[in-house]
mmCIF file of N, CA, C and O in Angstrom:
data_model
loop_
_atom_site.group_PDB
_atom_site.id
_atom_site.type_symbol
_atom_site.label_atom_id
_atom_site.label_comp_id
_atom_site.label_asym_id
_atom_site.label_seq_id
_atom_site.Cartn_x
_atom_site.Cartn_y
_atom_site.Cartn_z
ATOM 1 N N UNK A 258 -248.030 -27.395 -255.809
ATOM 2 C CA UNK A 258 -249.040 -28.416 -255.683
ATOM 3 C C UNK A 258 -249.615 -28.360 -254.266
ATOM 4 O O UNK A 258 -248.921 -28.534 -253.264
ATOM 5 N N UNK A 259 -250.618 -28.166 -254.249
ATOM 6 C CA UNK A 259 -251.769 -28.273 -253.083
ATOM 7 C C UNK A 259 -251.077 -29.731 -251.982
ATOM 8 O O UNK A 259 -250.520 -30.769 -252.340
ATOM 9 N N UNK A 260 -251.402 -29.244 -250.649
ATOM 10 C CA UNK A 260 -250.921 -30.452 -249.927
ATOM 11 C C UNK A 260 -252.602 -31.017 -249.203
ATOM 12 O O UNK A 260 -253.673 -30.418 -249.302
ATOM 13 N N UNK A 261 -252.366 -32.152 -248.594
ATOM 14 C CA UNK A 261 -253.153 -32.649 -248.191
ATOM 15 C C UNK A 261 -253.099 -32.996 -246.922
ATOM 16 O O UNK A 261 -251.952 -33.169 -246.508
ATOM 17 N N UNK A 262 -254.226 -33.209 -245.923
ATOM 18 C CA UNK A 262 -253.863 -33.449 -244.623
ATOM 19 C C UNK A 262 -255.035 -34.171 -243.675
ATOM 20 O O UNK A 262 -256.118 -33.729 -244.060
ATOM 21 N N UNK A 263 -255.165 -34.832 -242.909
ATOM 22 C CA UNK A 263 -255.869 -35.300 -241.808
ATOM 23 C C UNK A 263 -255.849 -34.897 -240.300
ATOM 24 O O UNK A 263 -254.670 -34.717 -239.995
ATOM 25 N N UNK A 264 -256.743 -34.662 -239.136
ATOM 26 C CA UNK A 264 -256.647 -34.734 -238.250
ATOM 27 C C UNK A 264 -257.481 -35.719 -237.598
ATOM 28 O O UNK A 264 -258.465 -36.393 -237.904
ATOM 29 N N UNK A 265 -256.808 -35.577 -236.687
ATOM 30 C CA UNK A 265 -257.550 -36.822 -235.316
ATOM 31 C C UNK A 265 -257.930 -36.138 -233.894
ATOM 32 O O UNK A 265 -257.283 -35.105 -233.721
ATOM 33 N N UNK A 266 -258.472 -36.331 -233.247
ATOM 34 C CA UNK A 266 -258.578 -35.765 -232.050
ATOM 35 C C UNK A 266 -258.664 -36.959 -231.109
ATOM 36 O O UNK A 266 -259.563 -37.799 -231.126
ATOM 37 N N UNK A 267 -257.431 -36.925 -230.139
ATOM 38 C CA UNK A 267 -257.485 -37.729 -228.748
ATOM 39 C C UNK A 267 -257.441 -37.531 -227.745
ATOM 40 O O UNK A 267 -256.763 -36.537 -227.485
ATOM 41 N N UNK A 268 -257.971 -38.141 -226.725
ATOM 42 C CA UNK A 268 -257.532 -37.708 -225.237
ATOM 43 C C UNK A 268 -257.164 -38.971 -223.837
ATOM 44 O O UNK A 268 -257.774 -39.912 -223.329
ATOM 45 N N UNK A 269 -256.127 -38.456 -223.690
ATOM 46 C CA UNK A 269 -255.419 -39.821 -223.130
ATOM 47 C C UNK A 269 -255.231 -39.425 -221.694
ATOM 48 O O UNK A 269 -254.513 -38.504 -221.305
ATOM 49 N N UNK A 270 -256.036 -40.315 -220.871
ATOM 50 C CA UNK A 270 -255.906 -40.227 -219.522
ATOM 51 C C UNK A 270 -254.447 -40.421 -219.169
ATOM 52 O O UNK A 270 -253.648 -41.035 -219.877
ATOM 53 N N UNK A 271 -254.070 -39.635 -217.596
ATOM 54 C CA UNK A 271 -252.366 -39.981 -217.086
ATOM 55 C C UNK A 271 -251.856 -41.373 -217.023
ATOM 56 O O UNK A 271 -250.630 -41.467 -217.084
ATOM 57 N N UNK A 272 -252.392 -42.248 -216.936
ATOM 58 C CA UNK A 272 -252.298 -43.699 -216.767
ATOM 59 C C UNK A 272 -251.623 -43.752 -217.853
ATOM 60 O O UNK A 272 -250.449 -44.120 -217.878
ATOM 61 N N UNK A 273 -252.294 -43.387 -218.891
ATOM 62 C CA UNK A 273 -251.878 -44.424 -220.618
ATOM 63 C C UNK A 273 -250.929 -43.249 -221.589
ATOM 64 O O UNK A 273 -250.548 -43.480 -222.736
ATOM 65 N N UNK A 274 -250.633 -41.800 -220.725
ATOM 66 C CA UNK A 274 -249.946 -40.895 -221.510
ATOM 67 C C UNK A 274 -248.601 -41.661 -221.940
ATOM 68 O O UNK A 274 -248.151 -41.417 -223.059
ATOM 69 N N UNK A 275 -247.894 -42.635 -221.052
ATOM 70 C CA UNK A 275 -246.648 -43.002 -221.796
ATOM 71 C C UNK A 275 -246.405 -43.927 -222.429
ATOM 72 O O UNK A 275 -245.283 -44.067 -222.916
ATOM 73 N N UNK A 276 -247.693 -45.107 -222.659
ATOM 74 C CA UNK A 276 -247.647 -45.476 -223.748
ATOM 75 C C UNK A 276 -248.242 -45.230 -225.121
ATOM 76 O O UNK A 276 -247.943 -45.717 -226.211
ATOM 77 N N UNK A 277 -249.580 -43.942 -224.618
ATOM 78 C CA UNK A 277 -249.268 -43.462 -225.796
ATOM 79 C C UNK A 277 -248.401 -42.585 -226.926
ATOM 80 O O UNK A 277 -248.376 -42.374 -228.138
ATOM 81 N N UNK A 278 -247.683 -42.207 -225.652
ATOM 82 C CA UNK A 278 -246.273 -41.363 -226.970
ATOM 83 C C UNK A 278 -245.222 -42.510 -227.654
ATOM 84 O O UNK A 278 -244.686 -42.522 -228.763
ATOM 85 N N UNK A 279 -245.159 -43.414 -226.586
ATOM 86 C CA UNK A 279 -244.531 -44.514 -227.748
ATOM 87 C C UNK A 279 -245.456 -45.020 -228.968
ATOM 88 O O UNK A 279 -244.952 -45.872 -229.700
ATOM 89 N N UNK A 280 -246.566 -44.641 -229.213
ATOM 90 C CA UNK A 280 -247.327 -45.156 -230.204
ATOM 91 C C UNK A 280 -247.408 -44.553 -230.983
ATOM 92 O O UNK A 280 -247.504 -44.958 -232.142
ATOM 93 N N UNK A 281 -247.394 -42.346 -230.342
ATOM 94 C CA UNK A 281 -247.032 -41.496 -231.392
ATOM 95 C C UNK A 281 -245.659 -42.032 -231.829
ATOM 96 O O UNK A 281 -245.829 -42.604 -232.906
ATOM 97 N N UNK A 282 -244.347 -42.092 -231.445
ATOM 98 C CA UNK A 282 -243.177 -42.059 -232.454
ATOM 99 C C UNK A 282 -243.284 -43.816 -233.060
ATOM 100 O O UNK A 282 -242.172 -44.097 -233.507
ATOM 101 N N UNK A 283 -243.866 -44.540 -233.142
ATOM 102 C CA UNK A 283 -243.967 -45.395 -234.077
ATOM 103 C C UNK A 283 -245.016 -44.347 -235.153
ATOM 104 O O UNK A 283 -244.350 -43.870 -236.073
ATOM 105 N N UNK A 284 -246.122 -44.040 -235.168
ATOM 106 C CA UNK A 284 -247.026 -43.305 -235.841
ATOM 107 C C UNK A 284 -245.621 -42.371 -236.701
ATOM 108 O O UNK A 284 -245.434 -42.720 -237.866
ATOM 109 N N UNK A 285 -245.006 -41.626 -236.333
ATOM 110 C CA UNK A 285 -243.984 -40.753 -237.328
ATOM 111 C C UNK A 285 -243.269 -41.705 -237.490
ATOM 112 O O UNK A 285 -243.042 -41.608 -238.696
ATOM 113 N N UNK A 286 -242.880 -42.339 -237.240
ATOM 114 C CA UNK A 286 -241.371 -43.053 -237.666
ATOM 115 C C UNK A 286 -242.433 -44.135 -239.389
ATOM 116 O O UNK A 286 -241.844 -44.014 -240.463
ATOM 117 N N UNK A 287 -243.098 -44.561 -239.405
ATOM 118 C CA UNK A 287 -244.540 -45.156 -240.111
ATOM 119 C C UNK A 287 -245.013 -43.801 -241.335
ATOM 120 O O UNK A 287 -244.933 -44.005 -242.547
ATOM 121 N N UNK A 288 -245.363 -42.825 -240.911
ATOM 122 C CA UNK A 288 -245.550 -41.978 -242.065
ATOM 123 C C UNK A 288 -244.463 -41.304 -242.749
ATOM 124 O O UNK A 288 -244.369 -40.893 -243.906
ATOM 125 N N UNK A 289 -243.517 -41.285 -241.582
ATOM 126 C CA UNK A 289 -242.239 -40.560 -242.834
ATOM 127 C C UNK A 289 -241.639 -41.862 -243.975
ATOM 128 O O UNK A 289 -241.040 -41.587 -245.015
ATOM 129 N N UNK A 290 -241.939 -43.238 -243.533
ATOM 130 C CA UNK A 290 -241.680 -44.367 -244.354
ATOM 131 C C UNK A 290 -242.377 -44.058 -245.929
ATOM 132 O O UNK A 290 -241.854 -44.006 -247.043
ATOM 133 N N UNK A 291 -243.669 -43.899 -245.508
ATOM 134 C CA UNK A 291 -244.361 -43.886 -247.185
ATOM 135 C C UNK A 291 -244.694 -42.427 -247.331
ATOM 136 O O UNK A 291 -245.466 -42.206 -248.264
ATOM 137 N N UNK A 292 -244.300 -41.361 -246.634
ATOM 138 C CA UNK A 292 -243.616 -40.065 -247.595
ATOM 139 C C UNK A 292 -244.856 -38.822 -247.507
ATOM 140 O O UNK A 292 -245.371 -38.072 -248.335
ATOM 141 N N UNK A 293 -245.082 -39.150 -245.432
ATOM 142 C CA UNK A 293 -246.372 -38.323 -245.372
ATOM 143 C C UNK A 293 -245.208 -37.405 -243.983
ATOM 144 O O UNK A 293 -244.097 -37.809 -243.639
ATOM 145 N N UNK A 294 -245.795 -36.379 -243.541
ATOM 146 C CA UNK A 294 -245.336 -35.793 -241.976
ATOM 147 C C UNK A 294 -246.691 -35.936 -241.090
ATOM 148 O O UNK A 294 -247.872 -36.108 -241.390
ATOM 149 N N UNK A 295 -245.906 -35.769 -239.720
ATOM 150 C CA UNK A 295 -246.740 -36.367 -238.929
ATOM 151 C C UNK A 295 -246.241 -35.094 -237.985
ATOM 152 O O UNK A 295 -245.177 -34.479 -238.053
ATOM 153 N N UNK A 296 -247.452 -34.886 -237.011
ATOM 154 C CA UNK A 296 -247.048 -33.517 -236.153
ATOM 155 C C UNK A 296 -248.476 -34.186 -235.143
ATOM 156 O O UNK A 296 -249.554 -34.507 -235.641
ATOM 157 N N UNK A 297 -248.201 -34.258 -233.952
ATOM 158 C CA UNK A 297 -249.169 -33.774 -232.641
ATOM 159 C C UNK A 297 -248.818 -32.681 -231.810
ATOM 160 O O UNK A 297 -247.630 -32.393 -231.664
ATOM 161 N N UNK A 298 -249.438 -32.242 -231.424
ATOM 162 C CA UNK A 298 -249.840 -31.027 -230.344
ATOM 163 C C UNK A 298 -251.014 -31.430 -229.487
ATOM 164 O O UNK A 298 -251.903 -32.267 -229.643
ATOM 165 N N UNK A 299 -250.704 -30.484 -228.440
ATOM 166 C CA UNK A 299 -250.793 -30.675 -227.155
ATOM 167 C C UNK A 299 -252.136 -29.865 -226.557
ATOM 168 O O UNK A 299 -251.657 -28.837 -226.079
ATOM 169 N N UNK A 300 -253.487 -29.840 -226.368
ATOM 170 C CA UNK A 300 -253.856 -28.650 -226.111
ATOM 171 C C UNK A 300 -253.502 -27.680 -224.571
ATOM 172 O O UNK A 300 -253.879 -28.155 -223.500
ATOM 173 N N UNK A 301 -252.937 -26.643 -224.595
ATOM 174 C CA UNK A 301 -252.452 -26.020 -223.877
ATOM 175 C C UNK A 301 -252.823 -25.952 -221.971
ATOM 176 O O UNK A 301 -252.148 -25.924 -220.942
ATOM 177 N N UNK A 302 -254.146 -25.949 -222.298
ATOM 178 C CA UNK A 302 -255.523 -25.614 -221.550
ATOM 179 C C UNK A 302 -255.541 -26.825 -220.752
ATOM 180 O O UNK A 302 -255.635 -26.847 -219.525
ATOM 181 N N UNK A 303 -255.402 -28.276 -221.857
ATOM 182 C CA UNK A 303 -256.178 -29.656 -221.128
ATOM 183 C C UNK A 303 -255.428 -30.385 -221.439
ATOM 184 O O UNK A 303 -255.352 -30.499 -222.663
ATOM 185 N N UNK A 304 -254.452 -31.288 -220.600
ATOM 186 C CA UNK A 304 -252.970 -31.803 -220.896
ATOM 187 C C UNK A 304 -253.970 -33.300 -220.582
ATOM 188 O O UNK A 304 -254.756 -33.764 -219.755
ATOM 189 N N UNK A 305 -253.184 -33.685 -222.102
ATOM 190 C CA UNK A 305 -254.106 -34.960 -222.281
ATOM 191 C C UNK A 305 -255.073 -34.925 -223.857
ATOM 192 O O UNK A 305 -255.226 -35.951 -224.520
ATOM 193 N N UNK A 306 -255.679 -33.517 -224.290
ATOM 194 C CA UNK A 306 -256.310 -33.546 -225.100
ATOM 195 C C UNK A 306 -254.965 -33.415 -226.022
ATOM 196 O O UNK A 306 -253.919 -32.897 -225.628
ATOM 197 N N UNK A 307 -255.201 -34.033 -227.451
ATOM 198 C CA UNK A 307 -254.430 -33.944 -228.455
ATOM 199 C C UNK A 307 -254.992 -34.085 -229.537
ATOM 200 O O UNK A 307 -255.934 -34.853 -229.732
ATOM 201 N N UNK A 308 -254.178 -32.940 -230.833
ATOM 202 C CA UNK A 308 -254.599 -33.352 -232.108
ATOM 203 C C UNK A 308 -253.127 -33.580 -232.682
ATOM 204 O O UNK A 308 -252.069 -32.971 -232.524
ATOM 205 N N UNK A 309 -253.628 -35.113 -233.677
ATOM 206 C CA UNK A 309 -252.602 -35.686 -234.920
ATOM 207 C C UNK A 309 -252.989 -35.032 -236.228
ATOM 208 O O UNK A 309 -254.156 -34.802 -236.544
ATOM 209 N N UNK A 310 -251.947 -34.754 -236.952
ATOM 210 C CA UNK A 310 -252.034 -33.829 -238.207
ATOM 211 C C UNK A 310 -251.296 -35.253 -238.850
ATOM 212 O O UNK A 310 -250.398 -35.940 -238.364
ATOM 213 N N UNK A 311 -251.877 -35.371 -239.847
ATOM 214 C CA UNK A 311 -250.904 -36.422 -240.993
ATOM 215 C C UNK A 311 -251.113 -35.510 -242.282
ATOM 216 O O UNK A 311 -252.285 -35.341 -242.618
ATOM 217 N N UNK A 312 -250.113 -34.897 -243.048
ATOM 218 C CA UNK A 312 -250.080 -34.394 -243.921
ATOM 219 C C UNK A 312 -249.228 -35.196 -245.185
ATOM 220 O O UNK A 312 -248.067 -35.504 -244.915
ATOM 221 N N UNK A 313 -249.760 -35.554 -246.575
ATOM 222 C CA UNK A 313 -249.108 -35.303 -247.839
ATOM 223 C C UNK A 313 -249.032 -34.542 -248.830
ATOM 224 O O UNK A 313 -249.411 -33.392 -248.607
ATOM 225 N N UNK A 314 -248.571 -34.828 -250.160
ATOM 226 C CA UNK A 314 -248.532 -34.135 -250.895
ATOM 227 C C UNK A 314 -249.432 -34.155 -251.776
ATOM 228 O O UNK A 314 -249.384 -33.330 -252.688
ATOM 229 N N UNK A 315 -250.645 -35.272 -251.696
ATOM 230 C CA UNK A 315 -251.731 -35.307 -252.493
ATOM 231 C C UNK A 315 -252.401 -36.147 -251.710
ATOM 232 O O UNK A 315 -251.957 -36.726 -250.719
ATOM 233 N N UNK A 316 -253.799 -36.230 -252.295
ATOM 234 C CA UNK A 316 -254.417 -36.804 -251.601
ATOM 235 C C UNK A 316 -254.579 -38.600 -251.833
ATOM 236 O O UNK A 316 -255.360 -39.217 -251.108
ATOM 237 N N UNK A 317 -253.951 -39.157 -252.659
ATOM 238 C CA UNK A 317 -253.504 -40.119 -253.005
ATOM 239 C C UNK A 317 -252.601 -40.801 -252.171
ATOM 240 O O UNK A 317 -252.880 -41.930 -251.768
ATOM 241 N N UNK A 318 -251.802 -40.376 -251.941
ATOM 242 C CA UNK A 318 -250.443 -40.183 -250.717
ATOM 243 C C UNK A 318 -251.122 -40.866 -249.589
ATOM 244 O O UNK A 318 -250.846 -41.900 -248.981
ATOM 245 N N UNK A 319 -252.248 -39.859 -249.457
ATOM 246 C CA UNK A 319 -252.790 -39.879 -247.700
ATOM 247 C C UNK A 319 -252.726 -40.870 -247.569
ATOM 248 O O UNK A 319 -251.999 -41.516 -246.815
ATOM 249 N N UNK A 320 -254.090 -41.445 -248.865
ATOM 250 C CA UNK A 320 -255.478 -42.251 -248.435
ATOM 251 C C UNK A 320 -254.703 -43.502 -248.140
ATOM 252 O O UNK A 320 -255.008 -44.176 -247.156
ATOM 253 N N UNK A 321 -253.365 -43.978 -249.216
ATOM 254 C CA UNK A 321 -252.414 -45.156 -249.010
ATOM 255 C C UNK A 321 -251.975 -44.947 -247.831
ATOM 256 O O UNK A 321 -252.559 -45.723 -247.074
ATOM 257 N N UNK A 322 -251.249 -44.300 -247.278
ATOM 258 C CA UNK A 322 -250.828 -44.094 -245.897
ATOM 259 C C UNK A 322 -251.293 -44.594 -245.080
ATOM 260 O O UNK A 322 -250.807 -45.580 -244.527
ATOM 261 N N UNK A 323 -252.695 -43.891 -244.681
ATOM 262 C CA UNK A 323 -254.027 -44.100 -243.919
ATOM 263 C C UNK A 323 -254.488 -45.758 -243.944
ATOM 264 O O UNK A 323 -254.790 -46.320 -242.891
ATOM 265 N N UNK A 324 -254.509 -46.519 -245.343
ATOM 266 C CA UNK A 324 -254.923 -48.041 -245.618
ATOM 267 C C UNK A 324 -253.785 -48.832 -245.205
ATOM 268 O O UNK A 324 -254.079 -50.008 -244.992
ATOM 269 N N UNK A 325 -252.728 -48.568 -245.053
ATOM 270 C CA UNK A 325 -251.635 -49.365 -244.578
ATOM 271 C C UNK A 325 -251.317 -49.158 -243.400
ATOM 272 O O UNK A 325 -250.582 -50.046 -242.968
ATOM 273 N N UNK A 326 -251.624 -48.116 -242.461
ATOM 274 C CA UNK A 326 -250.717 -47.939 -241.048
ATOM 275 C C UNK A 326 -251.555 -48.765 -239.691
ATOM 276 O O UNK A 326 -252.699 -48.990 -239.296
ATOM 277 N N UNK A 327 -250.571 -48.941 -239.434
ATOM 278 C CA UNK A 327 -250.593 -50.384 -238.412
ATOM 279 C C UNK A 327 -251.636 -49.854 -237.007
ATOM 280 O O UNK A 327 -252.152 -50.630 -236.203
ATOM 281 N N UNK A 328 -251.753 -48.416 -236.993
ATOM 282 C CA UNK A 328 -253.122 -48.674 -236.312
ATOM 283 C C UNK A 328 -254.549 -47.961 -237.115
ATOM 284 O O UNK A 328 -254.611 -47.625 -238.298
ATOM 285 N N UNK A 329 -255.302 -47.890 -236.393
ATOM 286 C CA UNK A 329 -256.906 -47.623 -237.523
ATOM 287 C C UNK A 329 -256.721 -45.818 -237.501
ATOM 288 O O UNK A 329 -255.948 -45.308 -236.690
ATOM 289 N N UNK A 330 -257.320 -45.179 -238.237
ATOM 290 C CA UNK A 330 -257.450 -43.933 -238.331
ATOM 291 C C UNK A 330 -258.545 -43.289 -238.232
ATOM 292 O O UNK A 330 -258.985 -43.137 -239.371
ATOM 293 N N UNK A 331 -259.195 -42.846 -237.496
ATOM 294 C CA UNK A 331 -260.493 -42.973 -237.060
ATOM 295 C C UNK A 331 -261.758 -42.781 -238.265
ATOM 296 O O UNK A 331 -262.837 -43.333 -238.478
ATOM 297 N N UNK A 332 -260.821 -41.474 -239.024
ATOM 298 C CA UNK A 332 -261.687 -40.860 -240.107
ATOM 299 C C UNK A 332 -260.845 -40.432 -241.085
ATOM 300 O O UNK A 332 -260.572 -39.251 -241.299
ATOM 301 N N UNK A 333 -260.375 -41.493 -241.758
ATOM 302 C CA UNK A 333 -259.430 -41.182 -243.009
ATOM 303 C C UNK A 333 -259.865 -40.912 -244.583
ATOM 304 O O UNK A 333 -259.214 -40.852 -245.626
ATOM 305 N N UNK A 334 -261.551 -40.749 -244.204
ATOM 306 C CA UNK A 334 -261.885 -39.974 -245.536
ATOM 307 C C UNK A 334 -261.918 -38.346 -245.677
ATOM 308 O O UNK A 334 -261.987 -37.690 -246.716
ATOM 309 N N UNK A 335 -261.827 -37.759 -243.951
ATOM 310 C CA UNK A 335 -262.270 -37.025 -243.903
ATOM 311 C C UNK A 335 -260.659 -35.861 -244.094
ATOM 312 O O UNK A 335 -259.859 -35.695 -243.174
ATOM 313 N N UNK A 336 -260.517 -35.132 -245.658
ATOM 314 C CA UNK A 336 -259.398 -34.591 -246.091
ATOM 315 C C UNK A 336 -259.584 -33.395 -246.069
ATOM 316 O O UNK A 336 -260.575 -32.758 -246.428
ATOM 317 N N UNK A 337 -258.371 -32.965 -245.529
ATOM 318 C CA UNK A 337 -258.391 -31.425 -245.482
ATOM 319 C C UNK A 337 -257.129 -30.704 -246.868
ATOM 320 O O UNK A 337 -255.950 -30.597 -246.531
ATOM 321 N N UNK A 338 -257.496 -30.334 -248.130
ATOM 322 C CA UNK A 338 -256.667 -29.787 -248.922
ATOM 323 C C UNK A 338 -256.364 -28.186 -248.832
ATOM 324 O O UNK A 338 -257.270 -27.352 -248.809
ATOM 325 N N UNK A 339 -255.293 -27.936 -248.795
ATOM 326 C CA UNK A 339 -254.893 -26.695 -248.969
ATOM 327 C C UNK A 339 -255.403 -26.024 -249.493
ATOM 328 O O UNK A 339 -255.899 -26.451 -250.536
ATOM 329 N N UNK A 340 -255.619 -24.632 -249.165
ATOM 330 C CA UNK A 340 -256.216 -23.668 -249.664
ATOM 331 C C UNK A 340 -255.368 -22.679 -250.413
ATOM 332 O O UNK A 340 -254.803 -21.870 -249.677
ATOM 333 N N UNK A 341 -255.146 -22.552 -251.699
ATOM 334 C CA UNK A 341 -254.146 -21.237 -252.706
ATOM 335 C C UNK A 341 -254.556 -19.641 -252.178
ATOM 336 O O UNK A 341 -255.728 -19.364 -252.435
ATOM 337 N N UNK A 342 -254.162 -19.087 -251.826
ATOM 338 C CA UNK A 342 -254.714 -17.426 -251.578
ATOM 339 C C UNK A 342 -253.969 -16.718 -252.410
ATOM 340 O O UNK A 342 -252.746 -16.825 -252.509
ATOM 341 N N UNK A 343 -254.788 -15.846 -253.143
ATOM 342 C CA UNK A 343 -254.024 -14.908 -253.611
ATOM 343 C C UNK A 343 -253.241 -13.751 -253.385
ATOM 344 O O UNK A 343 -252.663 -13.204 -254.323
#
């Protein structure tokens, strides 16, 4: 079964980097609850830029995920489904 997924793109000045990682591990500790994974990375280059991956197993999954989590999601229509290769 095809998975489903979201990204976000942020960028968090040095001031607010440590409270925003406490906001990332509420953010995972929140999607592994209703049965999504959650992954950020770092961009290498520009410490501060970041992308959030929220992945499920359908796109059903997400969109509930996305309508319930305790902060806003910027663009939670915008779904990225797996691609099958042969």
């Amino acid at each position: 079964m095809p998975r489903c997924l979201t990204i976000q793109r942020t960028l968090v000045t040095p001031p607010d980097r440590a409270k925003f990682s406490e906001r990332l591990l509420r953010k995972r500790e929140y999607y592994a609850s209703v049965g999504c994974r959650y992954w950020v990375f770092e961009e290498s280059g520009l410490r501060g830029a970041f992308l959030e991956f929220c992945e499920a197993p359908d796109a059903a999954t997400l969109a509930r995920a996305h309508a319930s989590a305790p902060e806003r999601v910027l663009d939670p229509a915008r779904v990225y489904h797996e691609v099958e290769l042969p």
